[in-house]
Amino acid sequence: MHRSIEFCGAAQTVTGSCHLIESNGKKILVDCGIFQGNRELRDRNYAPFPFDPAEIDVVVVTHAHQDHIGRLPKLVKEGFSGKFLATKATIGIARIALPDAGRIQEEDARRARKHGSRHADPQPLFTEVEAYEALKRFEPCSYEHEYSLPDGIKLNFQCAGHILGSAYAELTFRDGTKLVMGGDLGRFNTPILRDPEYVDSADYLVIESTYGDRLHEREDPMEEIARIINETADNGGVVLIPSFAIGRTQEILYYLRKLQNADRLPRLPIYIDSPMASSISEVYLRNPQEFDEEAKAAEDLKASLTEPLGLQYVRDKEMSKAINKQPGPFVVIAGSGMCNGGRIQHHLLHRLSDPKNTVLFTGYQAGGTLGRRILDGEEYVSIFGTEVAVRARVERANALSAHADQQEMMDWLGHFQAPPKKTFIVHGDPDAQQALVARIESELGWSCVIPAQAERFALP
Ligand code: ZN
């Protein structure tokens, strides 16, 4: 019996999830995401895979965030010819997110060629057409259903409660050995989505650690949003919400609508400057089977998930520019969530230096991103080559995170009936990983490993 796991991404860093499992010569990849953050990380996306894509038998996809799916087109381009197994909702989101990423890559490459770049001939990681090519490989799976993989391995997806369609993958080998691939773990009692399922056993466990050293604020995020918008609106300011198009935007819209229903928000324009966010909202509406009881019971689900009162979609650049000249108060929700691209950058360029305005962060800000620099309190940041003073109020609604925090991870792990032989900690910055390992070792007494990039372990 020869069995191993190799960590080809998200090893001692938060992005680039890609794990290779080998079993008697068969090769299963779990996720194939892009690296995000600083230049060194981004360059890794262009490096060759540490395996031959043509030799991979199947890819198991845990969820549709770019750091879990963003290198799938590259995998196909370089010879992979098998299937991508994922839940129906994950495929629905990938159908929007991958072509969109391809389009952005092409635009970035074009711009780099025009304005000069450190690369002699800047190329997109993949094109929109290549993204569509990759989408043909997806095959939909249901939760809690057994699927057969090569070498007699059984696959079972369980709800991870992280974003729509998110799952962790239970792989059971022929001899009964069980490997649980954690994907990203969501949170309990968040709006819209069902809670993560508990696992009671695994021989080997791979878990994320994005917030392994932190506790989210227990304050109700809806209360925070209400307070921040009301205070900013009273001063005639603008609330900029850098938002992830997948999940976070729908959650914010849901809260805004609930606040409006309770008469707790002033009537003001809410601009969604992200065509992708609107398309993703449609995917949510098509997958109500993933909702929790509260969302299912919502009087008008469509309004809750996609259209609070005063909502306006920003269709084109002209309208986006017009908003830049418009006096507050109003709210702008735009991507990207970490401000390292997308239309939010234009809004920040125009609004960041005015103390009347507020930037409200709603998720994790990776090191090296514009969002992280603003959040870390830098006095000046560079946007499109312009130095901009950061005078706007900066707030963070941490409770909105889609990732479990340290305590929630511990609660989830606490449902195991027996310790795994080995627990691999991935998808986190080193500090977060070490903090989580310290707690797991001291409180649960489990054996943990923080794998390095390209490190490989036997799974006896
Ligand atoms: Zn994720």
JSON list of N, CA and C in Angstrom, two decimals, residues 93-131:
[
{"chain": "A", "resi": 93, "resn": "ILE", "atom": "N", "xyz": [-21.21, 28.93, -9.26]},
{"chain": "A", "resi": 93, "resn": "ILE", "atom": "CA", "xyz": [-20.36, 30.11, -8.99]},
{"chain": "A", "resi": 93, "resn": "ILE", "atom": "C", "xyz": [-19.13, 30.10, -9.89]},
{"chain": "A", "resi": 94, "resn": "ALA", "atom": "N", "xyz": [-18.53, 28.92, -10.08]},
{"chain": "A", "resi": 94, "resn": "ALA", "atom": "CA", "xyz": [-17.34, 28.84, -10.93]},
{"chain": "A", "resi": 94, "resn": "ALA", "atom": "C", "xyz": [-17.64, 29.28, -12.37]},
{"chain": "A", "resi": 95, "resn": "ARG", "atom": "N", "xyz": [-18.86, 29.01, -12.84]},
{"chain": "A", "resi": 95, "resn": "ARG", "atom": "CA", "xyz": [-19.25, 29.41, -14.20]},
{"chain": "A", "resi": 95, "resn": "ARG", "atom": "C", "xyz": [-19.17, 30.93, -14.39]},
{"chain": "A", "resi": 96, "resn": "ILE", "atom": "N", "xyz": [-19.33, 31.66, -13.31]},
{"chain": "A", "resi": 96, "resn": "ILE", "atom": "CA", "xyz": [-19.24, 33.12, -13.37]},
{"chain": "A", "resi": 96, "resn": "ILE", "atom": "C", "xyz": [-17.82, 33.57, -13.02]},
{"chain": "A", "resi": 97, "resn": "ALA", "atom": "N", "xyz": [-17.27, 32.97, -11.96]},
{"chain": "A", "resi": 97, "resn": "ALA", "atom": "CA", "xyz": [-16.00, 33.47, -11.42]},
{"chain": "A", "resi": 97, "resn": "ALA", "atom": "C", "xyz": [-14.80, 33.17, -12.33]},
{"chain": "A", "resi": 98, "resn": "LEU", "atom": "N", "xyz": [-14.77, 32.00, -12.97]},
{"chain": "A", "resi": 98, "resn": "LEU", "atom": "CA", "xyz": [-13.58, 31.68, -13.77]},
{"chain": "A", "resi": 98, "resn": "LEU", "atom": "C", "xyz": [-13.48, 32.49, -15.07]},
{"chain": "A", "resi": 99, "resn": "PRO", "atom": "N", "xyz": [-14.58, 32.59, -15.86]},
{"chain": "A", "resi": 99, "resn": "PRO", "atom": "CA", "xyz": [-14.47, 33.45, -17.05]},
{"chain": "A", "resi": 99, "resn": "PRO", "atom": "C", "xyz": [-14.16, 34.90, -16.68]},
{"chain": "A", "resi": 100, "resn": "ASP", "atom": "N", "xyz": [-14.76, 35.38, -15.59]},
{"chain": "A", "resi": 100, "resn": "ASP", "atom": "CA", "xyz": [-14.49, 36.74, -15.13]},
{"chain": "A", "resi": 100, "resn": "ASP", "atom": "C", "xyz": [-13.00, 36.91, -14.82]},
{"chain": "A", "resi": 101, "resn": "ALA", "atom": "N", "xyz": [-12.42, 35.93, -14.14]},
{"chain": "A", "resi": 101, "resn": "ALA", "atom": "CA", "xyz": [-10.98, 35.99, -13.81]},
{"chain": "A", "resi": 101, "resn": "ALA", "atom": "C", "xyz": [-10.15, 35.98, -15.09]},
{"chain": "A", "resi": 102, "resn": "GLY", "atom": "N", "xyz": [-10.56, 35.17, -16.07]},
{"chain": "A", "resi": 102, "resn": "GLY", "atom": "CA", "xyz": [-9.84, 35.11, -17.35]},
{"chain": "A", "resi": 102, "resn": "GLY", "atom": "C", "xyz": [-9.85, 36.46, -18.06]},
{"chain": "A", "resi": 103, "resn": "ARG", "atom": "N", "xyz": [-11.04, 37.08, -18.04]},
{"chain": "A", "resi": 103, "resn": "ARG", "atom": "CA", "xyz": [-11.20, 38.40, -18.67]},
{"chain": "A", "resi": 103, "resn": "ARG", "atom": "C", "xyz": [-10.27, 39.42, -18.00]},
{"chain": "A", "resi": 104, "resn": "ILE", "atom": "N", "xyz": [-10.25, 39.42, -16.67]},
{"chain": "A", "resi": 104, "resn": "ILE", "atom": "CA", "xyz": [-9.41, 40.36, -15.93]},
{"chain": "A", "resi": 104, "resn": "ILE", "atom": "C", "xyz": [-7.93, 40.11, -16.23]},
{"chain": "A", "resi": 105, "resn": "GLN", "atom": "N", "xyz": [-7.56, 38.83, -16.29]},
{"chain": "A", "resi": 105, "resn": "GLN", "atom": "CA", "xyz": [-6.16, 38.49, -16.60]},
{"chain": "A", "resi": 105, "resn": "GLN", "atom": "C", "xyz": [-5.76, 39.03, -17.96]},
{"chain": "A", "resi": 106, "resn": "GLU", "atom": "N", "xyz": [-6.67, 38.88, -18.93]},
{"chain": "A", "resi": 106, "resn": "GLU", "atom": "CA", "xyz": [-6.35, 39.37, -20.28]},
{"chain": "A", "resi": 106, "resn": "GLU", "atom": "C", "xyz": [-6.20, 40.88, -20.28]},
{"chain": "A", "resi": 107, "resn": "GLU", "atom": "N", "xyz": [-7.12, 41.56, -19.56]},
{"chain": "A", "resi": 107, "resn": "GLU", "atom": "CA", "xyz": [-7.04, 43.03, -19.49]},
{"chain": "A", "resi": 107, "resn": "GLU", "atom": "C", "xyz": [-5.73, 43.46, -18.83]},
{"chain": "A", "resi": 108, "resn": "ASP", "atom": "N", "xyz": [-5.38, 42.79, -17.72]},
{"chain": "A", "resi": 108, "resn": "ASP", "atom": "CA", "xyz": [-4.14, 43.14, -17.00]},
{"chain": "A", "resi": 108, "resn": "ASP", "atom": "C", "xyz": [-2.93, 42.94, -17.90]},
{"chain": "A", "resi": 109, "resn": "ALA", "atom": "N", "xyz": [-2.92, 41.85, -18.65]},
{"chain": "A", "resi": 109, "resn": "ALA", "atom": "CA", "xyz": [-1.77, 41.56, -19.53]},
{"chain": "A", "resi": 109, "resn": "ALA", "atom": "C", "xyz": [-1.68, 42.63, -20.63]},
{"chain": "A", "resi": 110, "resn": "ARG", "atom": "N", "xyz": [-2.85, 43.00, -21.17]},
{"chain": "A", "resi": 110, "resn": "ARG", "atom": "CA", "xyz": [-2.87, 44.03, -22.21]},
{"chain": "A", "resi": 110, "resn": "ARG", "atom": "C", "xyz": [-2.33, 45.36, -21.69]},
{"chain": "A", "resi": 111, "resn": "ARG", "atom": "N", "xyz": [-2.80, 45.71, -20.48]},
{"chain": "A", "resi": 111, "resn": "ARG", "atom": "CA", "xyz": [-2.37, 46.96, -19.86]},
{"chain": "A", "resi": 111, "resn": "ARG", "atom": "C", "xyz": [-0.86, 46.92, -19.58]},
{"chain": "A", "resi": 112, "resn": "ALA", "atom": "N", "xyz": [-0.39, 45.78, -19.09]},
{"chain": "A", "resi": 112, "resn": "ALA", "atom": "CA", "xyz": [1.05, 45.66, -18.77]},
{"chain": "A", "resi": 112, "resn": "ALA", "atom": "C", "xyz": [1.90, 45.79, -20.04]},
{"chain": "A", "resi": 113, "resn": "ARG", "atom": "N", "xyz": [1.39, 45.23, -21.14]},
{"chain": "A", "resi": 113, "resn": "ARG", "atom": "CA", "xyz": [2.15, 45.32, -22.39]},
{"chain": "A", "resi": 113, "resn": "ARG", "atom": "C", "xyz": [2.23, 46.77, -22.86]},
{"chain": "A", "resi": 114, "resn": "LYS", "atom": "N", "xyz": [1.13, 47.49, -22.65]},
{"chain": "A", "resi": 114, "resn": "LYS", "atom": "CA", "xyz": [1.05, 48.88, -23.11]},
{"chain": "A", "resi": 114, "resn": "LYS", "atom": "C", "xyz": [1.93, 49.80, -22.25]},
{"chain": "A", "resi": 115, "resn": "HIS", "atom": "N", "xyz": [1.85, 49.60, -20.94]},
{"chain": "A", "resi": 115, "resn": "HIS", "atom": "CA", "xyz": [2.53, 50.52, -20.02]},
{"chain": "A", "resi": 115, "resn": "HIS", "atom": "C", "xyz": [3.89, 50.03, -19.56]},
{"chain": "A", "resi": 116, "resn": "GLY", "atom": "N", "xyz": [4.31, 48.89, -20.03]},
{"chain": "A", "resi": 116, "resn": "GLY", "atom": "CA", "xyz": [5.61, 48.36, -19.61]},
{"chain": "A", "resi": 116, "resn": "GLY", "atom": "C", "xyz": [5.46, 47.53, -18.36]},
{"chain": "A", "resi": 117, "resn": "SER", "atom": "N", "xyz": [6.30, 46.54, -18.23]},
{"chain": "A", "resi": 117, "resn": "SER", "atom": "CA", "xyz": [6.19, 45.61, -17.12]},
{"chain": "A", "resi": 117, "resn": "SER", "atom": "C", "xyz": [7.56, 45.00, -16.88]},
{"chain": "A", "resi": 118, "resn": "ARG", "atom": "N", "xyz": [7.72, 44.38, -15.69]},
{"chain": "A", "resi": 118, "resn": "ARG", "atom": "CA", "xyz": [9.00, 43.73, -15.41]},
{"chain": "A", "resi": 118, "resn": "ARG", "atom": "C", "xyz": [9.13, 42.45, -16.25]},
{"chain": "A", "resi": 119, "resn": "HIS", "atom": "N", "xyz": [8.01, 41.99, -16.84]},
{"chain": "A", "resi": 119, "resn": "HIS", "atom": "CA", "xyz": [8.08, 40.83, -17.73]},
{"chain": "A", "resi": 119, "resn": "HIS", "atom": "C", "xyz": [8.25, 41.31, -19.17]},
{"chain": "A", "resi": 120, "resn": "ALA", "atom": "N", "xyz": [9.05, 40.57, -19.94]},
{"chain": "A", "resi": 120, "resn": "ALA", "atom": "CA", "xyz": [9.29, 40.96, -21.33]},
{"chain": "A", "resi": 120, "resn": "ALA", "atom": "C", "xyz": [7.99, 40.89, -22.13]},
{"chain": "A", "resi": 121, "resn": "ASP", "atom": "N", "xyz": [7.20, 39.86, -21.89]},
{"chain": "A", "resi": 121, "resn": "ASP", "atom": "CA", "xyz": [5.97, 39.68, -22.65]},
{"chain": "A", "resi": 121, "resn": "ASP", "atom": "C", "xyz": [4.86, 39.18, -21.70]},
{"chain": "A", "resi": 122, "resn": "PRO", "atom": "N", "xyz": [4.18, 40.14, -21.01]},
{"chain": "A", "resi": 122, "resn": "PRO", "atom": "CA", "xyz": [3.19, 39.73, -20.00]},
{"chain": "A", "resi": 122, "resn": "PRO", "atom": "C", "xyz": [2.06, 38.90, -20.62]},
{"chain": "A", "resi": 123, "resn": "GLN", "atom": "N", "xyz": [1.75, 37.79, -19.99]},
{"chain": "A", "resi": 123, "resn": "GLN", "atom": "CA", "xyz": [0.71, 36.89, -20.48]},
{"chain": "A", "resi": 123, "resn": "GLN", "atom": "C", "xyz": [-0.33, 36.65, -19.39]},
{"chain": "A", "resi": 124, "resn": "PRO", "atom": "N", "xyz": [-1.60, 36.47, -19.79]},
{"chain": "A", "resi": 124, "resn": "PRO", "atom": "CA", "xyz": [-2.59, 36.09, -18.77]},
{"chain": "A", "resi": 124, "resn": "PRO", "atom": "C", "xyz": [-2.30, 34.66, -18.29]},
{"chain": "A", "resi": 125, "resn": "LEU", "atom": "N", "xyz": [-2.66, 34.38, -17.04]},
{"chain": "A", "resi": 125, "resn": "LEU", "atom": "CA", "xyz": [-2.51, 33.01, -16.53]},
{"chain": "A", "resi": 125, "resn": "LEU", "atom": "C", "xyz": [-3.40, 32.07, -17.35]},
{"chain": "A", "resi": 126, "resn": "PHE", "atom": "N", "xyz": [-4.60, 32.58, -17.67]},
{"chain": "A", "resi": 126, "resn": "PHE", "atom": "CA", "xyz": [-5.49, 31.90, -18.61]},
{"chain": "A", "resi": 126, "resn": "PHE", "atom": "C", "xyz": [-6.44, 32.94, -19.18]},
{"chain": "A", "resi": 127, "resn": "THR", "atom": "N", "xyz": [-7.01, 32.62, -20.34]},
{"chain": "A", "resi": 127, "resn": "THR", "atom": "CA", "xyz": [-7.92, 33.56, -20.98]},
{"chain": "A", "resi": 127, "resn": "THR", "atom": "C", "xyz": [-9.37, 33.19, -20.65]},
{"chain": "A", "resi": 128, "resn": "GLU", "atom": "N", "xyz": [-10.28, 34.07, -21.06]},
{"chain": "A", "resi": 128, "resn": "GLU", "atom": "CA", "xyz": [-11.70, 33.79, -20.85]},
{"chain": "A", "resi": 128, "resn": "GLU", "atom": "C", "xyz": [-12.09, 32.49, -21.58]},
{"chain": "A", "resi": 129, "resn": "VAL", "atom": "N", "xyz": [-11.57, 32.34, -22.80]},
{"chain": "A", "resi": 129, "resn": "VAL", "atom": "CA", "xyz": [-11.89, 31.14, -23.58]},
{"chain": "A", "resi": 129, "resn": "VAL", "atom": "C", "xyz": [-11.37, 29.89, -22.88]},
{"chain": "A", "resi": 130, "resn": "GLU", "atom": "N", "xyz": [-10.18, 29.99, -22.33]},
{"chain": "A", "resi": 130, "resn": "GLU", "atom": "CA", "xyz": [-9.62, 28.83, -21.60]},
{"chain": "A", "resi": 130, "resn": "GLU", "atom": "C", "xyz": [-10.42, 28.52, -20.33]},
{"chain": "A", "resi": 131, "resn": "ALA", "atom": "N", "xyz": [-10.98, 29.55, -19.73]},
{"chain": "A", "resi": 131, "resn": "ALA", "atom": "CA", "xyz": [-11.84, 29.32, -18.56]},
{"chain": "A", "resi": 131, "resn": "ALA", "atom": "C", "xyz": [-13.07, 28.53, -18.97]}
]
